[in-house]
Short mmCIF file of C-alpha atoms in Angstrom, two decimals:
data_model
loop_
_atom_site.label_atom_id
_atom_site.label_comp_id
_atom_site.label_asym_id
_atom_site.label_seq_id
_atom_site.Cartn_x
_atom_site.Cartn_y
_atom_site.Cartn_z
CA MET X 893 95.70 109.06 46.27
CA ILE X 894 92.87 107.36 45.24
CA PHE X 895 93.22 108.51 41.47
CA LEU X 896 97.48 106.93 41.05
CA VAL X 897 95.34 103.90 43.32
CA VAL X 898 93.31 103.38 40.43
CA LEU X 899 95.61 104.17 36.52
CA LEU X 900 98.62 101.57 38.98
CA LEU X 901 95.46 98.65 39.33
CA VAL X 902 95.66 98.98 35.78
CA LEU X 903 98.93 98.60 34.76
CA GLY X 904 98.63 95.91 37.13
CA THR X 905 96.01 94.34 34.83
CA TYR X 906 97.52 94.62 32.55
CA ALA X 907 100.85 92.94 34.10
CA LEU X 908 98.38 89.90 34.67
CA VAL X 909 97.04 89.47 31.39
CA LEU X 910 100.26 90.31 29.73
CA LEU X 911 101.61 87.22 32.12
CA GLY X 912 99.10 85.08 31.68
CA SER X 913 99.19 85.12 27.90
CA ALA X 914 103.13 84.32 28.12
CA TRP X 915 102.15 80.72 30.09
CA ALA X 916 99.84 79.95 28.07
CA TRP X 917 101.41 80.61 25.12
CA ALA X 918 103.88 78.37 26.08
CA ARG X 919 101.55 75.83 26.57
CA LEU X 920 100.01 75.48 23.34
CA PRO X 921 99.59 72.27 21.73
CA VAL X 922 102.56 72.09 18.43
CA PRO X 923 101.78 68.98 16.45
CA LYS X 924 103.17 66.11 17.10
CA ASN X 925 102.95 63.50 13.94
CA GLN X 926 102.13 65.36 9.77
CA SER X 927 102.24 61.48 8.26
CA VAL X 928 98.81 60.03 10.75
CA GLY X 929 95.72 60.02 10.03
CA SER X 930 93.18 60.43 7.99
CA LYS X 931 93.41 63.22 5.44
CA VAL X 932 90.99 65.63 4.19
CA PHE X 933 90.05 67.55 1.67
CA PHE X 934 91.12 71.71 1.59
CA THR X 935 89.37 73.84 -0.43
CA VAL X 936 91.78 76.84 -0.15
CA ILE X 937 90.52 80.47 -0.60
CA ILE X 938 91.93 83.61 -2.63
CA PRO X 939 90.28 86.76 -2.29
CA VAL X 940 91.84 88.99 -4.19
CA LYS X 941 91.79 92.63 -5.75
CA ASP X 942 95.01 93.95 -8.46
CA GLU X 943 97.63 91.12 -7.09
CA GLN X 944 99.05 90.96 -10.34
CA GLY X 945 102.05 91.50 -9.00
CA ASN X 946 101.83 89.62 -6.22
CA LEU X 947 100.01 86.70 -6.56
CA LEU X 948 102.27 84.13 -8.61
CA PRO X 949 104.63 83.96 -5.64
CA LEU X 950 101.63 82.66 -3.35
CA LEU X 951 100.21 79.98 -6.88
CA GLN X 952 103.27 79.06 -7.39
CA ASP X 953 103.82 78.45 -3.36
CA LEU X 954 100.27 75.92 -3.99
CA GLU X 955 101.82 73.92 -6.17
CA ARG X 956 105.07 73.01 -3.89
CA GLN X 957 102.99 71.50 -1.40
CA THR X 958 103.16 68.46 0.26
CA TYR X 959 99.57 67.93 0.38
CA PRO X 960 98.70 65.71 -1.78
CA SER X 961 97.62 67.78 -4.34
CA SER X 962 94.53 65.38 -5.04
CA LEU X 963 92.76 66.29 -2.12
CA PHE X 964 92.94 69.96 -2.03
CA GLU X 965 91.57 72.08 -5.02
CA VAL X 966 92.18 76.42 -4.52
CA LEU X 967 89.73 79.35 -6.32
CA VAL X 968 90.09 82.40 -6.38
CA VAL X 969 87.57 85.20 -6.70
CA ASP X 970 88.73 88.46 -8.61
CA ASP X 971 87.44 91.11 -6.55
CA HIS X 972 86.28 93.93 -9.81
CA SER X 973 90.70 94.08 -10.35
CA ILE X 974 91.52 96.66 -12.28
CA ASP X 975 95.07 94.95 -13.00
CA GLY X 976 96.08 91.85 -15.30
CA THR X 977 95.53 89.41 -12.21
CA PRO X 978 92.39 87.09 -14.15
CA ASP X 979 95.22 87.73 -16.72
CA LEU X 980 97.64 85.85 -14.79
CA VAL X 981 95.43 83.31 -13.32
CA ASN X 982 94.85 82.37 -16.27
CA ASP X 983 97.71 82.08 -17.25
CA PHE X 984 98.91 80.30 -14.46
CA LEU X 985 96.03 77.69 -15.65
CA GLN X 986 97.14 76.57 -18.62
CA ARG X 987 100.67 75.09 -17.16
CA SER X 988 99.99 74.03 -13.11
CA SER X 989 98.43 70.29 -12.56
CA LEU X 990 97.05 72.42 -10.10
CA GLN X 991 93.50 72.21 -9.90
CA VAL X 992 92.72 76.41 -9.26
CA LYS X 993 89.34 77.52 -11.09
CA LEU X 994 88.80 81.63 -11.14
CA LEU X 995 85.22 82.50 -9.72
CA PHE X 996 84.86 86.98 -10.62
CA LEU X 997 82.21 88.53 -8.39
CA ALA X 998 81.29 90.87 -10.36
CA SER X 999 78.96 87.74 -11.65
CA PHE X 1000 77.55 87.99 -8.62
CA PRO X 1001 75.95 91.29 -7.69
CA GLU X 1002 74.04 90.22 -4.43
CA LYS X 1003 77.45 89.50 -3.25
CA ARG X 1004 80.33 92.07 -1.67
CA LEU X 1005 83.46 93.10 -0.83
CA LYS X 1006 85.76 89.94 0.97
CA LYS X 1007 82.82 88.55 2.62
CA GLY X 1008 81.33 87.85 -0.74
CA ALA X 1009 84.61 86.37 -1.87
CA ILE X 1010 84.80 84.11 1.07
CA GLU X 1011 80.51 83.36 0.40
CA LEU X 1012 81.53 82.37 -3.23
CA GLY X 1013 84.01 80.88 -2.51
CA VAL X 1014 82.42 78.94 0.40
CA SER X 1015 79.56 77.62 -2.32
CA GLN X 1016 81.41 76.07 -4.38
CA ALA X 1017 83.14 74.80 -3.01
CA GLN X 1018 84.02 70.96 -3.13
CA GLY X 1019 86.31 70.75 0.56
CA ASP X 1020 85.06 69.92 3.57
CA TRP X 1021 87.67 72.35 4.94
CA ILE X 1022 88.14 75.39 3.22
CA VAL X 1023 91.60 77.50 4.47
CA CYS X 1024 91.67 81.02 3.71
CA THR X 1025 94.91 83.12 3.34
CA ASP X 1026 95.16 86.94 1.10
CA GLY X 1027 97.02 87.06 -2.40
CA ASP X 1028 100.05 88.57 -0.95
CA CYS X 1029 101.61 86.31 0.40
CA ARG X 1030 103.67 83.37 0.91
CA VAL X 1031 103.49 80.14 2.75
CA HIS X 1032 106.06 76.59 3.85
CA PRO X 1033 105.32 73.48 1.33
CA ASN X 1034 103.65 72.40 4.49
CA TRP X 1035 101.57 74.67 5.00
CA LEU X 1036 98.93 72.77 4.07
CA THR X 1037 100.02 68.87 5.68
CA VAL X 1038 100.82 71.02 9.75
CA LEU X 1039 96.81 72.25 9.61
CA ASN X 1040 95.26 68.61 8.83
CA ALA X 1041 97.47 67.65 12.17
CA CYS X 1042 96.54 70.10 13.47
CA ARG X 1043 92.73 69.82 12.89
CA LEU X 1044 92.79 65.56 13.67
CA GLU X 1045 94.97 66.50 16.41
CA GLN X 1046 93.30 69.42 18.22
CA LYS X 1047 89.46 68.04 16.96
CA ALA X 1048 89.19 72.11 16.50
CA LYS X 1049 86.49 73.28 13.40
CA LEU X 1050 88.36 76.53 13.87
CA ILE X 1051 92.72 76.95 13.36
CA SER X 1052 94.01 80.42 13.27
CA GLY X 1053 97.46 80.46 11.78
CA PRO X 1054 99.70 82.50 12.75
CA VAL X 1055 101.44 84.98 10.53
CA MET X 1056 104.86 87.45 10.64
CA LEU X 1057 105.29 90.87 8.84
CA THR X 1058 108.50 90.75 6.41
CA TYR X 1059 110.03 94.05 6.68
CA GLN X 1060 112.84 96.43 4.68
CA GLU X 1061 115.84 97.56 6.89
CA ASP X 1062 113.86 100.69 8.35
CA TRP X 1063 112.33 101.75 11.46
CA PHE X 1064 109.01 102.00 10.71
CA GLN X 1065 108.37 98.51 8.86
CA GLN X 1066 109.98 97.48 12.37
CA LEU X 1067 108.30 98.91 14.24
CA GLN X 1068 105.00 97.47 11.78
CA ALA X 1069 106.54 93.89 12.44
CA LEU X 1070 107.44 94.18 16.38
CA GLU X 1071 103.27 95.65 16.56
CA PHE X 1072 102.00 92.86 14.54
CA SER X 1073 103.51 89.75 16.56
CA ALA X 1074 102.46 90.81 19.91
CA LEU X 1075 99.02 91.47 18.76
CA ILE X 1076 99.81 87.53 17.03
CA GLY X 1077 100.74 86.06 19.97
CA VAL X 1078 98.55 87.47 22.30
CA GLY X 1079 95.61 85.61 19.93
CA ALA X 1080 96.72 83.57 19.80
CA ALA X 1081 97.21 82.76 23.88
CA CYS X 1082 93.04 83.89 24.31
CA ILE X 1083 92.74 80.60 22.57
CA GLY X 1084 94.64 79.00 24.19
CA TRP X 1085 92.51 79.91 27.06
CA GLN X 1086 89.52 78.88 24.99
CA GLN X 1087 88.87 82.92 25.36
CA PRO X 1088 88.87 83.49 21.00
CA THR X 1089 89.57 87.94 20.50
CA MET X 1090 92.11 88.57 17.69
CA CYS X 1091 92.84 85.92 14.86
CA ASN X 1092 94.18 86.86 10.71
CA GLY X 1093 92.03 86.19 7.64
CA ALA X 1094 95.41 85.80 5.81
CA ASN X 1095 95.60 82.37 7.83
CA LEU X 1096 92.65 80.61 8.59
CA ALA X 1097 91.17 77.18 8.32
CA TYR X 1098 87.55 76.05 9.29
CA GLU X 1099 85.23 73.35 8.88
CA LYS X 1100 82.61 74.32 5.40
CA ALA X 1101 79.86 72.60 8.33
CA ALA X 1102 81.16 74.96 11.44
CA PHE X 1103 81.23 78.01 8.61
CA LEU X 1104 77.05 76.63 7.24
CA GLY X 1105 76.25 76.32 11.12
CA VAL X 1106 76.77 79.53 12.34
CA ASN X 1107 75.14 80.95 9.27
CA GLY X 1108 78.41 82.37 7.93
CA PHE X 1109 78.91 85.93 7.79
CA ALA X 1110 74.78 87.14 9.06
CA GLY X 1111 74.60 89.68 11.60
CA ASN X 1112 77.76 91.27 10.14
CA ASP X 1113 77.61 90.90 6.62
CA HIS X 1114 77.66 94.43 6.38
CA LEU X 1115 80.51 95.07 7.87
CA PRO X 1116 83.50 95.76 5.22
CA SER X 1117 86.06 93.83 7.86
CA GLY X 1118 85.14 91.43 10.52
CA ASP X 1119 85.70 88.75 8.23
CA ASP X 1120 88.61 86.61 10.15
CA GLU X 1121 87.34 87.14 13.84
CA PHE X 1122 83.30 87.39 13.83
CA LEU X 1123 83.41 84.20 12.33
CA MET X 1124 86.25 83.09 14.62
CA HIS X 1125 83.81 84.12 17.58
CA LYS X 1126 80.37 82.80 15.93
CA ILE X 1127 81.85 78.99 16.30
CA HIS X 1128 83.19 79.63 19.29
CA GLN X 1129 79.99 80.76 20.39
CA LYS X 1130 78.13 77.54 18.79
CA TYR X 1131 81.28 74.25 19.54
CA PRO X 1132 82.93 75.41 22.88
CA GLY X 1133 85.87 74.66 22.88
CA SER X 1134 86.44 73.85 19.08
CA VAL X 1135 89.21 77.01 17.76
CA ALA X 1136 92.58 76.83 17.74
CA PHE X 1137 95.85 77.99 17.32
CA LEU X 1138 98.16 76.77 15.36
CA LYS X 1139 101.53 76.49 17.01
CA ASP X 1140 104.11 76.47 13.74
CA GLN X 1141 106.86 77.45 12.18
CA GLU X 1142 105.90 75.66 8.78
CA ALA X 1143 101.94 76.91 8.67
CA ILE X 1144 103.20 80.68 9.67
CA VAL X 1145 102.27 82.77 6.62
CA LYS X 1146 104.17 85.65 5.09
CA THR X 1147 103.07 88.96 4.33
CA SER X 1148 104.96 92.30 3.41
CA ALA X 1149 104.52 95.47 6.86
CA ILE X 1150 103.68 98.42 4.67
CA PRO X 1151 105.41 100.77 3.54
CA ALA X 1152 103.70 104.24 3.76
CA PHE X 1153 102.24 104.84 6.75
CA LYS X 1154 99.23 106.95 5.07
CA SER X 1155 98.40 102.49 3.86
CA PHE X 1156 99.17 101.80 6.92
CA LEU X 1157 96.58 104.17 8.74
CA GLU X 1158 94.23 103.26 6.77
CA GLN X 1159 94.52 99.27 7.31
CA ARG X 1160 94.77 100.46 11.16
CA LYS X 1161 92.29 102.00 10.33
CA ARG X 1162 89.77 99.10 8.86
CA TRP X 1163 91.15 96.69 12.12
CA ALA X 1164 89.70 99.24 14.52
CA SER X 1165 86.17 100.15 12.82
CA LYS X 1166 85.26 96.48 13.52
CA TRP X 1167 85.84 97.18 17.22
CA LYS X 1168 82.87 98.30 18.14
CA HIS X 1169 80.46 95.29 16.20
CA TYR X 1170 82.31 93.34 18.43
CA THR X 1171 79.19 91.09 21.31
CA ARG X 1172 81.11 89.37 23.28
CA THR X 1173 82.97 91.31 26.04
CA ALA X 1174 86.28 89.66 25.75
CA PRO X 1175 87.63 91.53 23.04
CA LYS X 1176 86.49 94.18 23.63
CA ALA X 1177 87.82 94.03 27.65
CA LEU X 1178 91.14 93.77 26.51
CA ALA X 1179 91.18 96.85 23.15
CA VAL X 1180 90.23 98.65 27.05
CA LEU X 1181 92.91 97.49 29.00
CA VAL X 1182 95.86 97.56 26.83
CA LEU X 1183 94.63 101.61 25.61
CA THR X 1184 94.56 102.52 29.04
CA ALA X 1185 97.20 100.60 30.06
CA ASN X 1186 99.06 102.84 27.71
CA VAL X 1187 97.74 106.18 28.70
CA ALA X 1188 97.96 105.03 31.92
CA LEU X 1189 102.17 104.88 31.72
CA TRP X 1190 102.16 108.52 30.06
CA VAL X 1191 99.95 110.25 32.50
CA VAL X 1192 102.47 109.58 35.49
CA LEU X 1193 104.63 110.29 33.37
CA GLY X 1194 102.99 113.56 33.33
CA LEU X 1195 102.44 113.74 36.62
CA ALA X 1196 106.74 113.05 38.17
CA VAL X 1197 107.03 115.56 35.08
CA ALA X 1198 105.08 117.87 36.68
CA GLY X 1199 107.10 117.24 40.71
CA THR X 1200 103.42 116.06 41.70
CA LEU X 1201 105.38 112.09 42.13
CA GLY X 1202 108.22 111.17 42.77
CA TRP X 1203 109.90 109.35 39.37
CA TRP X 1204 109.93 106.29 41.10
CA TRP X 1205 106.26 105.87 39.89
CA PHE X 1206 106.77 106.33 37.13
CA TRP X 1207 109.86 103.66 37.11
CA TRP X 1208 107.62 101.16 38.25
CA ALA X 1209 104.60 101.80 36.45
CA LEU X 1210 107.64 101.56 33.04
CA ALA X 1211 108.82 98.42 35.08
CA MET X 1212 104.58 96.84 34.89
CA LYS X 1213 104.87 97.64 32.21
CA LEU X 1214 107.24 97.58 30.21
CA VAL X 1215 108.67 93.38 31.63
CA PRO X 1216 105.46 92.45 31.31
CA ASP X 1217 105.28 93.14 27.65
CA LEU X 1218 108.99 91.48 27.12
CA VAL X 1219 108.12 87.94 29.03
CA LEU X 1220 105.21 87.75 26.07
CA LEU X 1221 107.80 89.23 23.07
CA ALA X 1222 110.42 87.24 23.59
CA PRO X 1223 109.45 83.52 22.63
CA VAL X 1224 106.22 84.69 20.41
CA LEU X 1225 109.50 86.44 18.55
CA ASP X 1226 111.69 83.29 19.29
CA PHE X 1227 108.93 81.80 17.67
CA PHE X 1228 109.24 83.83 14.24
CA ARG X 1229 113.02 84.09 14.14
CA ARG X 1230 113.03 88.17 14.85
CA LYS X 1231 113.68 88.41 18.62
CA ARG X 1232 116.41 90.89 17.22
CA LEU X 1233 112.88 93.20 16.81
CA LEU X 1234 113.03 93.24 20.73
CA LEU X 1235 115.86 95.66 20.34
CA PHE X 1236 112.26 98.19 19.50
CA ILE X 1237 110.49 98.25 22.48
CA GLY X 1238 110.93 101.55 23.66
CA LEU X 1239 109.83 102.87 20.03
CA LEU X 1240 107.22 101.05 20.59
CA GLN X 1241 106.82 102.26 24.20
CA VAL X 1242 106.53 106.27 23.41
CA LEU X 1243 104.88 106.01 19.86
CA TYR X 1244 101.77 103.08 20.38
CA VAL X 1245 99.30 105.76 23.04
CA PRO X 1246 99.28 108.38 20.55
CA TYR X 1247 99.29 105.27 17.21
CA VAL X 1248 96.64 103.60 19.21
CA LEU X 1249 94.41 106.45 19.95
CA ALA X 1250 93.94 108.06 16.68
CA THR X 1251 93.30 104.31 15.28
CA ALA X 1252 90.96 104.13 18.35
CA ILE X 1253 89.01 107.15 17.06
CA LEU X 1254 88.78 106.95 12.90
CA GLY X 1255 88.47 103.20 13.29
CA TRP X 1256 85.09 104.63 16.25
CA ARG X 1257 83.82 106.88 12.95
CA GLY X 1258 84.95 104.88 10.28
CA THR X 1259 85.56 106.52 7.46
CA TYR X 1260 88.67 105.12 5.26
CA ALA X 1261 90.18 104.03 1.93
CA TRP X 1262 90.91 100.64 1.14
CA LYS X 1263 91.42 99.16 -1.61
CA ASN X 1264 90.44 101.95 -4.13
CA ARG X 1265 87.35 101.82 -2.12
CA GLN X 1266 86.16 104.98 0.34
CA HIS X 1267 84.31 102.62 2.93
CA LEU X 1268 82.03 105.06 4.91
CA PRO X 1269 81.00 104.22 8.39
CA VAL X 1270 77.83 101.29 9.70
#
């Protein structure tokens, strides 16, 4: 009986956190006026490795920004590409009026991987604010404009922006998009509580002085992953109340779902590899709660199948898990204009436990392959 009470307490805590997240999501401020207030000079940093097939549309999106072109620059930092990425950027430079520079990480051997690329970009940046995205992303014409409005209205030092997966019409990619939307929603809600846990480096902006004030990536620069979340945690710790989420559809950055399962698993292993290096309680507690709640549901199902518990226990446990999920996901997916993804929530419930357990165990080991590199445990 004590065991059952513990399981239900876990699910009850999960339900309260998810319902609280839905409340926090609803209360997130939306920029009211994009046209008033001072404009800051932005430096957009794009770390790239072998993005020849993806980078040009992003650069063209930046050409179409409504933000004054005299008030932002673009630094493309090449991380040892072996395709034609540098040639593509140089060709673009010849015919674009944007302020674009191409930097080579290979020229700075003391700097490594994505964090090194961002550090190099920051060191060369003219802007007072750094805006980061990835070479395989697309941005709205008003992206920088709404970032500036958020900066002014929320007096932020770091802004986490929404990221959305685009997908083909197959169940695997749509499941990715559903799970990814949930992560963005929970991360945004935690920022609304001023307990930042998750953000995404594909849409992240911060004051250069704040980056330098927390000594950049020092303390976790040996980790291949975490260029986004560790920095957010450090800025929140030094400047409480200065982290904001930009809840505006014009701020959405789009990137593609991963079509191949093997590449998807390597990406999730990369994400999970940083969990054990969290120093703050909130992100650790959230990760443990999500894992234990999903396991608890399966345990109750197993006990019901075995006849140890009545089936009504399972239906009650399922409601405690599923209803809060729906309460949070419905408005988040509505924001992304992807409400049809709710059709996949049942399938996600079935697959989530083995998926989370596998990525947690593999991520804890710390070995994964990404961008043609093999990363070993640290």
